[in-house]
Amino acid sequence: MSEEFMKAVGLDRPESGDDTVLPFAVEALDIRGRSVRLGEAIDQILRRHNYPTPVARVLGEAVVLASLIGSSLKFEGRFILQTQTDGPVNLIVVDLQTPNGIRGYARFDEQALSEAAKQGKLAPAELLGKGTLAMTIDQGEHTSRYQGIVALDGAGLEAVAHNYFQQSEQIPTRVRLAVAQMQNKGDLQPQWRAGGVLVQHLPEHGGRTMPDLPGDGDHENPQTSDDSFEDENSWVEARALVETIDDLELVEPDLSSERLLFRLFHEQGVRVFEPMDMVEKCGCDADKIELMLSQFSKDDIVSMIKDDEIEVTCEFCSTQYFFNPNMFGINED
């Protein structure tokens, strides 16, 4: 391939590696998207709490999804993905601090998880159960938060993401997510890896090549569905190609995002942009926690005292902070 061609498609540079998000476009199909590869970052997030393997997989998928969506933000702020459900994994919070700091936390019921294991119901969708998924964009204290909420009805995060963009944004979207443990020769223990791809029908010229999605975007809703609606052929093709991706392709350490995208879209022509680094990063610090504690009542502060001090552990990174009660006007005899 000529240097001019490589430059035109964004490949006049080394291939991206782990812990990166790679934006791309396939103009011939009117799609834009992002591919994410997570290695050390996801391993740190999942290993820090020593989650049971099924719980780690669910949280890993949520981290990948948050990376795919939150990395598109062009301002300083936060993107927060949160699930609250009735399943064994009843709470997940993933917090992306722009431009590239990611952290995640999962809460689970050990007894419910044990029962699910006995029944062989350990797929991510089964562990989440039913509830809600909220996506929040926070641009800081001087702006209003934007929050979109979609129901979790026993489906996995891939399906929920499709529903969210259909119903909230009216944008045809397809997502693939994968999480796995892999052990290379010489490794003392398996390492967590994760990856994902998100594609959306977003013509570059701003026009539309197919009509708006019918009603609220839910093709299964008999009250709003439109039997005459047909997807644009280019979107049908793009969606079919994305659905051919298998999990191993998304987590394979020797397969870069560029190579995967070329496998998928070489016939149509794919253009990649500069990759963005992703890092495991927690935003907690002593000053922030002290400010939070100062907003509690004295009775609440007293209830937190143990062995003449207040201990606070960050749920994301497990860092422990210790405070003297006198800092909050509590004088112990």
Tab-separated table of C-alpha atoms in Angstrom:
chain	number	residue	atom	x	y	z
A	1	MET	CA	0.000	0.000	0.000
A	2	SER	CA	1.276	3.495	-0.833
A	3	GLU	CA	2.212	6.041	1.808
A	4	GLU	CA	-0.548	8.314	0.502
A	5	PHE	CA	-3.163	5.606	1.022
A	6	MET	CA	-1.908	4.745	4.508
A	7	LYS	CA	-2.060	8.414	5.485
A	8	ALA	CA	-5.547	8.828	4.035
A	9	VAL	CA	-6.931	5.995	6.155
A	10	GLY	CA	-5.024	7.046	9.277
A	11	LEU	CA	-2.498	4.216	9.345
A	12	ASP	CA	0.706	6.236	8.875
A	13	ARG	CA	1.625	5.489	12.503
A	14	PRO	CA	2.219	2.478	14.779
A	15	GLU	CA	-0.828	0.365	15.596
A	16	SER	CA	-2.587	1.100	18.882
A	17	GLY	CA	-2.154	-1.306	21.771
A	18	ASP	CA	-3.863	-2.027	25.069
A	19	ASP	CA	-5.763	0.550	27.114
A	20	THR	CA	-6.782	2.630	24.119
A	21	VAL	CA	-9.964	3.779	22.413
A	22	LEU	CA	-9.749	4.061	18.632
A	23	PRO	CA	-12.319	6.217	16.773
A	24	PHE	CA	-13.070	5.178	13.180
A	25	ALA	CA	-15.373	5.851	10.262
A	26	VAL	CA	-16.610	3.908	7.252
A	27	GLU	CA	-17.969	6.591	4.949
A	28	ALA	CA	-19.246	4.076	2.386
A	29	LEU	CA	-21.636	2.700	5.031
A	30	ASP	CA	-22.374	6.019	6.776
A	31	ILE	CA	-21.125	4.714	10.101
A	32	ARG	CA	-18.955	6.124	12.862
A	33	GLY	CA	-17.670	4.157	15.785
A	34	ARG	CA	-15.057	3.369	18.392
A	35	SER	CA	-13.071	0.280	19.292
A	36	VAL	CA	-11.625	-0.224	22.768
A	37	ARG	CA	-8.906	-2.564	24.067
A	38	LEU	CA	-8.264	-2.824	27.799
A	39	GLY	CA	-5.383	-4.745	29.360
A	40	GLU	CA	-3.630	-3.492	32.487
A	41	ALA	CA	-6.390	-0.970	33.241
A	42	ILE	CA	-9.183	-3.562	33.400
A	43	ASP	CA	-6.946	-6.042	35.228
A	44	GLN	CA	-6.312	-3.475	37.977
A	45	ILE	CA	-10.000	-2.611	38.317
A	46	LEU	CA	-11.171	-6.226	38.530
A	47	ARG	CA	-8.298	-7.640	40.579
A	48	ARG	CA	-8.296	-4.937	43.236
A	49	HIS	CA	-11.483	-6.233	44.889
A	50	ASN	CA	-10.832	-9.910	44.148
A	51	TYR	CA	-14.307	-10.274	42.640
A	52	PRO	CA	-15.636	-13.763	41.908
A	53	THR	CA	-15.076	-14.488	38.215
A	54	PRO	CA	-18.734	-14.095	37.119
A	55	VAL	CA	-18.999	-10.727	38.920
A	56	ALA	CA	-15.739	-9.545	37.368
A	57	ARG	CA	-17.068	-10.345	33.901
A	58	VAL	CA	-20.216	-8.276	34.431
A	59	LEU	CA	-18.265	-5.300	35.772
A	60	GLY	CA	-15.733	-5.668	32.950
A	61	GLU	CA	-18.489	-5.398	30.345
A	62	ALA	CA	-19.798	-2.261	32.047
A	63	VAL	CA	-16.313	-0.702	32.033
A	64	VAL	CA	-15.944	-1.406	28.305
A	65	LEU	CA	-19.376	0.057	27.546
A	66	ALA	CA	-18.628	3.190	29.582
A	67	SER	CA	-15.304	3.555	27.760
A	68	LEU	CA	-16.961	3.286	24.355
A	69	ILE	CA	-19.623	5.882	25.158
A	70	GLY	CA	-17.852	8.223	27.580
A	71	SER	CA	-14.723	8.577	25.442
A	72	SER	CA	-16.760	10.546	22.886
A	73	LEU	CA	-17.255	13.482	25.291
A	74	LYS	CA	-15.414	16.634	24.230
A	75	PHE	CA	-15.474	18.552	27.530
A	76	GLU	CA	-14.060	18.299	31.033
A	77	GLY	CA	-16.446	16.351	33.180
A	78	ARG	CA	-17.646	12.863	34.013
A	79	PHE	CA	-19.618	10.093	32.394
A	80	ILE	CA	-21.234	7.747	34.903
A	81	LEU	CA	-22.808	4.404	34.041
A	82	GLN	CA	-24.820	2.824	36.848
A	83	THR	CA	-27.027	-0.245	37.112
A	84	GLN	CA	-29.443	-0.961	39.968
A	85	THR	CA	-31.133	-4.319	39.712
A	86	ASP	CA	-32.676	-7.228	41.604
A	87	GLY	CA	-30.065	-9.738	40.446
A	88	PRO	CA	-27.101	-11.186	42.368
A	89	VAL	CA	-24.978	-8.267	41.039
A	90	ASN	CA	-27.341	-5.576	42.271
A	91	LEU	CA	-25.203	-2.464	41.739
A	92	ILE	CA	-22.530	-1.430	39.248
A	93	VAL	CA	-20.965	2.017	39.022
A	94	VAL	CA	-18.439	2.977	36.350
A	95	ASP	CA	-17.061	6.506	36.448
A	96	LEU	CA	-15.120	7.956	33.507
A	97	GLN	CA	-13.371	11.255	34.237
A	98	THR	CA	-12.593	12.940	30.939
A	99	PRO	CA	-10.506	12.616	29.018
A	100	ASN	CA	-9.343	9.131	29.973
A	101	GLY	CA	-9.569	8.175	33.665
A	102	ILE	CA	-11.757	5.127	34.333
A	103	ARG	CA	-12.769	3.372	37.550
A	104	GLY	CA	-15.455	0.840	38.409
A	105	TYR	CA	-17.138	-0.903	41.319
A	106	ALA	CA	-19.640	-3.770	41.699
A	107	ARG	CA	-21.777	-4.799	44.671
A	108	PHE	CA	-23.132	-8.327	44.843
A	109	ASP	CA	-25.078	-10.623	47.155
A	110	GLU	CA	-22.902	-13.625	48.016
A	111	GLN	CA	-25.827	-15.868	48.890
A	112	ALA	CA	-27.716	-14.983	45.705
A	113	LEU	CA	-24.541	-15.500	43.658
A	114	SER	CA	-24.021	-18.932	45.225
A	115	GLU	CA	-27.600	-19.908	44.398
A	116	ALA	CA	-27.189	-18.676	40.829
A	117	ALA	CA	-24.052	-20.813	40.501
A	118	LYS	CA	-25.956	-23.907	41.664
A	119	GLN	CA	-28.589	-23.244	38.993
A	120	GLY	CA	-26.010	-22.563	36.287
A	121	LYS	CA	-27.278	-19.007	35.836
A	122	LEU	CA	-24.018	-17.096	35.710
A	123	ALA	CA	-24.332	-15.292	32.375
A	124	PRO	CA	-23.963	-11.493	32.762
A	125	ALA	CA	-27.613	-10.903	31.841
A	126	GLU	CA	-28.752	-13.428	34.482
A	127	LEU	CA	-26.541	-11.898	37.170
A	128	LEU	CA	-27.879	-8.418	36.496
A	129	GLY	CA	-31.541	-9.380	36.515
A	130	LYS	CA	-34.145	-6.641	36.187
A	131	GLY	CA	-33.882	-2.971	37.093
A	132	THR	CA	-32.478	0.140	35.448
A	133	LEU	CA	-29.351	1.360	33.722
A	134	ALA	CA	-28.614	5.078	34.024
A	135	MET	CA	-26.098	7.032	31.984
A	136	THR	CA	-25.203	10.424	33.443
A	137	ILE	CA	-23.184	13.257	31.888
A	138	ASP	CA	-21.840	15.752	34.427
A	139	GLN	CA	-20.084	18.846	33.060
A	140	GLY	CA	-19.406	20.371	36.475
A	141	GLU	CA	-21.092	22.377	39.203
A	142	HIS	CA	-22.176	25.232	36.923
A	143	THR	CA	-24.176	23.080	34.508
A	144	SER	CA	-27.141	20.741	34.818
A	145	ARG	CA	-26.604	17.019	34.685
A	146	TYR	CA	-28.032	15.054	31.788
A	147	GLN	CA	-29.284	11.580	32.583
A	148	GLY	CA	-30.762	8.893	30.383
A	149	ILE	CA	-32.414	5.843	31.931
A	150	VAL	CA	-33.346	2.572	30.264
A	151	ALA	CA	-34.877	-0.573	31.695
A	152	LEU	CA	-32.812	-3.677	32.353
A	153	ASP	CA	-35.269	-6.496	31.745
A	154	GLY	CA	-33.121	-9.572	31.935
A	155	ALA	CA	-31.070	-8.785	28.825
A	156	GLY	CA	-27.328	-8.133	28.756
A	157	LEU	CA	-25.576	-4.791	28.461
A	158	GLU	CA	-25.162	-5.089	24.695
A	159	ALA	CA	-28.920	-5.328	24.166
A	160	VAL	CA	-29.600	-2.590	26.691
A	161	ALA	CA	-27.176	-0.249	24.918
A	162	HIS	CA	-28.997	-0.869	21.629
A	163	ASN	CA	-32.324	-0.027	23.282
A	164	TYR	CA	-30.912	3.082	24.935
A	165	PHE	CA	-29.705	4.626	21.691
A	166	GLN	CA	-32.863	3.620	19.825
A	167	GLN	CA	-35.251	5.048	22.382
A	168	SER	CA	-33.284	8.012	23.785
A	169	GLU	CA	-31.172	9.181	20.851
A	170	GLN	CA	-32.979	7.676	17.841
A	171	ILE	CA	-29.579	6.532	16.523
A	172	PRO	CA	-29.220	3.015	15.075
A	173	THR	CA	-26.421	1.448	17.131
A	174	ARG	CA	-24.679	-1.881	17.540
A	175	VAL	CA	-22.331	-2.827	20.369
A	176	ARG	CA	-20.112	-5.833	21.005
A	177	LEU	CA	-18.503	-6.435	24.406
A	178	ALA	CA	-16.129	-9.140	25.637
A	179	VAL	CA	-14.203	-9.885	28.842
A	180	ALA	CA	-11.843	-12.787	29.479
A	181	GLN	CA	-8.924	-14.015	31.544
A	182	MET	CA	-5.827	-14.944	29.555
A	183	GLN	CA	-2.451	-16.295	30.645
A	184	ASN	CA	0.612	-15.969	28.462
A	185	LYS	CA	3.760	-18.003	28.862
A	186	GLY	CA	5.732	-16.634	31.799
A	187	ASP	CA	2.748	-15.020	33.527
A	188	LEU	CA	2.384	-15.976	37.179
A	189	GLN	CA	-1.404	-15.751	36.964
A	190	PRO	CA	-4.109	-15.055	34.372
A	191	GLN	CA	-4.681	-11.414	33.462
A	192	TRP	CA	-8.038	-9.841	32.769
A	193	ARG	CA	-8.568	-8.413	29.298
A	194	ALA	CA	-11.566	-6.719	27.718
A	195	GLY	CA	-12.595	-5.149	24.446
A	196	GLY	CA	-15.525	-3.782	22.541
A	197	VAL	CA	-16.760	-2.122	19.381
A	198	LEU	CA	-19.551	0.431	18.966
A	199	VAL	CA	-20.906	1.474	15.562
A	200	GLN	CA	-23.620	4.022	14.809
A	201	HIS	CA	-25.395	5.137	11.648
A	202	LEU	CA	-24.225	8.769	11.513
A	203	PRO	CA	-23.803	10.135	7.985
A	204	GLU	CA	-20.880	12.566	7.843
A	205	HIS	CA	-22.841	15.073	5.759
A	206	GLY	CA	-25.466	15.359	8.489
A	207	GLY	CA	-28.294	14.212	6.248
A	208	ARG	CA	-30.196	10.987	6.594
A	209	THR	CA	-30.166	8.020	4.288
A	210	MET	CA	-33.095	6.425	6.075
A	211	PRO	CA	-36.065	7.819	8.040
A	212	ASP	CA	-36.224	8.284	11.779
A	213	LEU	CA	-36.786	5.169	13.776
A	214	PRO	CA	-40.519	4.600	14.250
A	215	GLY	CA	-42.178	5.975	17.357
A	216	ASP	CA	-39.929	5.587	20.376
A	217	GLY	CA	-37.460	3.462	18.416
A	218	ASP	CA	-38.850	0.197	19.751
A	219	HIS	CA	-39.693	-2.048	16.798
A	220	GLU	CA	-41.418	-4.484	19.164
A	221	ASN	CA	-43.891	-1.899	20.542
A	222	PRO	CA	-47.205	-2.478	18.705
A	223	GLN	CA	-48.447	1.008	19.610
A	224	THR	CA	-45.579	2.836	17.914
A	225	SER	CA	-44.056	0.374	15.441
A	226	ASP	CA	-44.200	1.065	11.716
A	227	ASP	CA	-44.560	-2.027	9.535
A	228	SER	CA	-43.397	-0.077	6.480
A	229	PHE	CA	-40.107	0.976	8.080
A	230	GLU	CA	-36.995	-0.456	6.447
A	231	ASP	CA	-33.387	-0.057	7.511
A	232	GLU	CA	-31.017	1.463	4.988
A	233	ASN	CA	-29.049	-1.239	3.170
A	234	SER	CA	-25.724	0.240	4.280
A	235	TRP	CA	-26.785	-0.013	7.923
A	236	VAL	CA	-27.998	-3.587	7.457
A	237	GLU	CA	-24.570	-4.447	6.045
A	238	ALA	CA	-22.663	-2.648	8.810
A	239	ARG	CA	-24.743	-4.286	11.518
A	240	ALA	CA	-24.252	-7.732	10.022
A	241	LEU	CA	-20.493	-7.247	9.875
A	242	VAL	CA	-20.268	-6.148	13.516
A	243	GLU	CA	-22.317	-9.124	14.625
A	244	THR	CA	-19.698	-11.464	13.116
A	245	ILE	CA	-17.097	-10.352	15.686
A	246	ASP	CA	-16.365	-13.099	18.200
A	247	ASP	CA	-15.217	-12.567	21.768
A	248	LEU	CA	-11.674	-13.766	21.141
A	249	GLU	CA	-11.128	-11.092	18.486
A	250	LEU	CA	-11.986	-8.415	21.037
A	251	VAL	CA	-9.583	-9.625	23.728
A	252	GLU	CA	-6.751	-11.156	21.697
A	253	PRO	CA	-3.579	-9.240	22.727
A	254	ASP	CA	-1.914	-9.706	19.325
A	255	LEU	CA	-4.876	-8.341	17.341
A	256	SER	CA	-4.926	-4.539	17.361
A	257	SER	CA	-8.085	-2.504	16.872
A	258	GLU	CA	-6.762	-1.404	13.495
A	259	ARG	CA	-6.333	-4.985	12.294
A	260	LEU	CA	-9.783	-5.974	13.546
A	261	LEU	CA	-11.420	-3.029	11.785
A	262	PHE	CA	-9.544	-3.812	8.586
A	263	ARG	CA	-10.797	-7.406	8.771
A	264	LEU	CA	-14.359	-6.136	9.055
A	265	PHE	CA	-14.437	-3.224	6.646
A	266	HIS	CA	-11.532	-3.584	4.180
A	267	GLU	CA	-13.926	-3.941	1.251
A	268	GLN	CA	-15.835	-0.767	2.153
A	269	GLY	CA	-12.805	1.271	3.259
A	270	VAL	CA	-12.245	2.157	6.930
A	271	ARG	CA	-10.525	5.283	8.214
A	272	VAL	CA	-9.094	5.390	11.737
A	273	PHE	CA	-8.224	8.431	13.831
A	274	GLU	CA	-5.763	9.068	16.636
A	275	PRO	CA	-6.174	6.563	19.471
A	276	MET	CA	-6.961	7.798	22.979
A	277	ASP	CA	-5.254	6.333	26.030
A	278	MET	CA	-7.387	4.918	28.840
A	279	VAL	CA	-6.001	4.630	32.379
A	280	GLU	CA	-7.305	3.163	35.594
A	281	LYS	CA	-7.633	6.214	37.800
A	282	CYS	CA	-9.540	6.992	40.970
A	283	GLY	CA	-10.426	10.568	41.796
A	284	CYS	CA	-10.679	10.128	45.552
A	285	ASP	CA	-8.461	12.143	47.911
A	286	ALA	CA	-8.422	13.144	51.576
A	287	ASP	CA	-9.649	16.703	50.966
A	288	LYS	CA	-12.731	15.541	49.053
A	289	ILE	CA	-13.629	13.006	51.728
A	290	GLU	CA	-13.092	15.543	54.503
A	291	LEU	CA	-15.473	17.919	52.721
A	292	MET	CA	-18.039	15.136	52.388
A	293	LEU	CA	-17.780	14.244	56.081
A	294	SER	CA	-18.165	17.894	57.097
A	295	GLN	CA	-21.673	17.849	55.611
A	296	PHE	CA	-22.848	15.122	58.010
A	297	SER	CA	-24.518	15.926	61.320
A	298	LYS	CA	-22.550	15.559	64.551
A	299	ASP	CA	-24.643	12.532	65.503
A	300	ASP	CA	-23.765	10.865	62.210
A	301	ILE	CA	-20.090	11.681	62.704
A	302	VAL	CA	-20.146	10.201	66.201
A	303	SER	CA	-21.680	6.991	64.828
A	304	MET	CA	-18.701	6.647	62.478
A	305	ILE	CA	-16.058	6.807	65.205
A	306	LYS	CA	-14.204	3.600	65.925
A	307	ASP	CA	-11.120	3.369	68.092
A	308	ASP	CA	-11.002	7.172	68.402
A	309	GLU	CA	-10.867	7.785	64.645
A	310	ILE	CA	-13.032	7.810	61.538
A	311	GLU	CA	-12.082	5.361	58.805
A	312	VAL	CA	-13.341	5.757	55.241
A	313	THR	CA	-12.520	3.263	52.504
A	314	CYS	CA	-12.978	4.202	48.847
A	315	GLU	CA	-15.234	1.617	47.218
A	316	PHE	CA	-13.491	2.070	43.870
A	317	CYS	CA	-9.794	1.809	44.723
A	318	SER	CA	-9.924	0.442	48.316
A	319	THR	CA	-7.708	3.273	49.632
A	320	GLN	CA	-8.250	3.854	53.363
A	321	TYR	CA	-8.447	7.328	54.870
A	322	PHE	CA	-8.353	8.110	58.596
A	323	PHE	CA	-9.621	11.289	60.256
A	324	ASN	CA	-9.523	12.674	63.767
A	325	PRO	CA	-13.078	13.391	65.023
A	326	ASN	CA	-11.819	16.739	66.383
A	327	MET	CA	-11.632	17.933	62.777
A	328	PHE	CA	-15.436	17.930	62.728
A	329	GLY	CA	-16.048	19.534	66.113
A	330	ILE	CA	-16.323	16.249	68.033
A	331	ASN	CA	-14.504	16.437	71.373
A	332	GLU	CA	-14.117	13.037	72.990
A	333	ASP	CA	-13.408	12.715	76.673
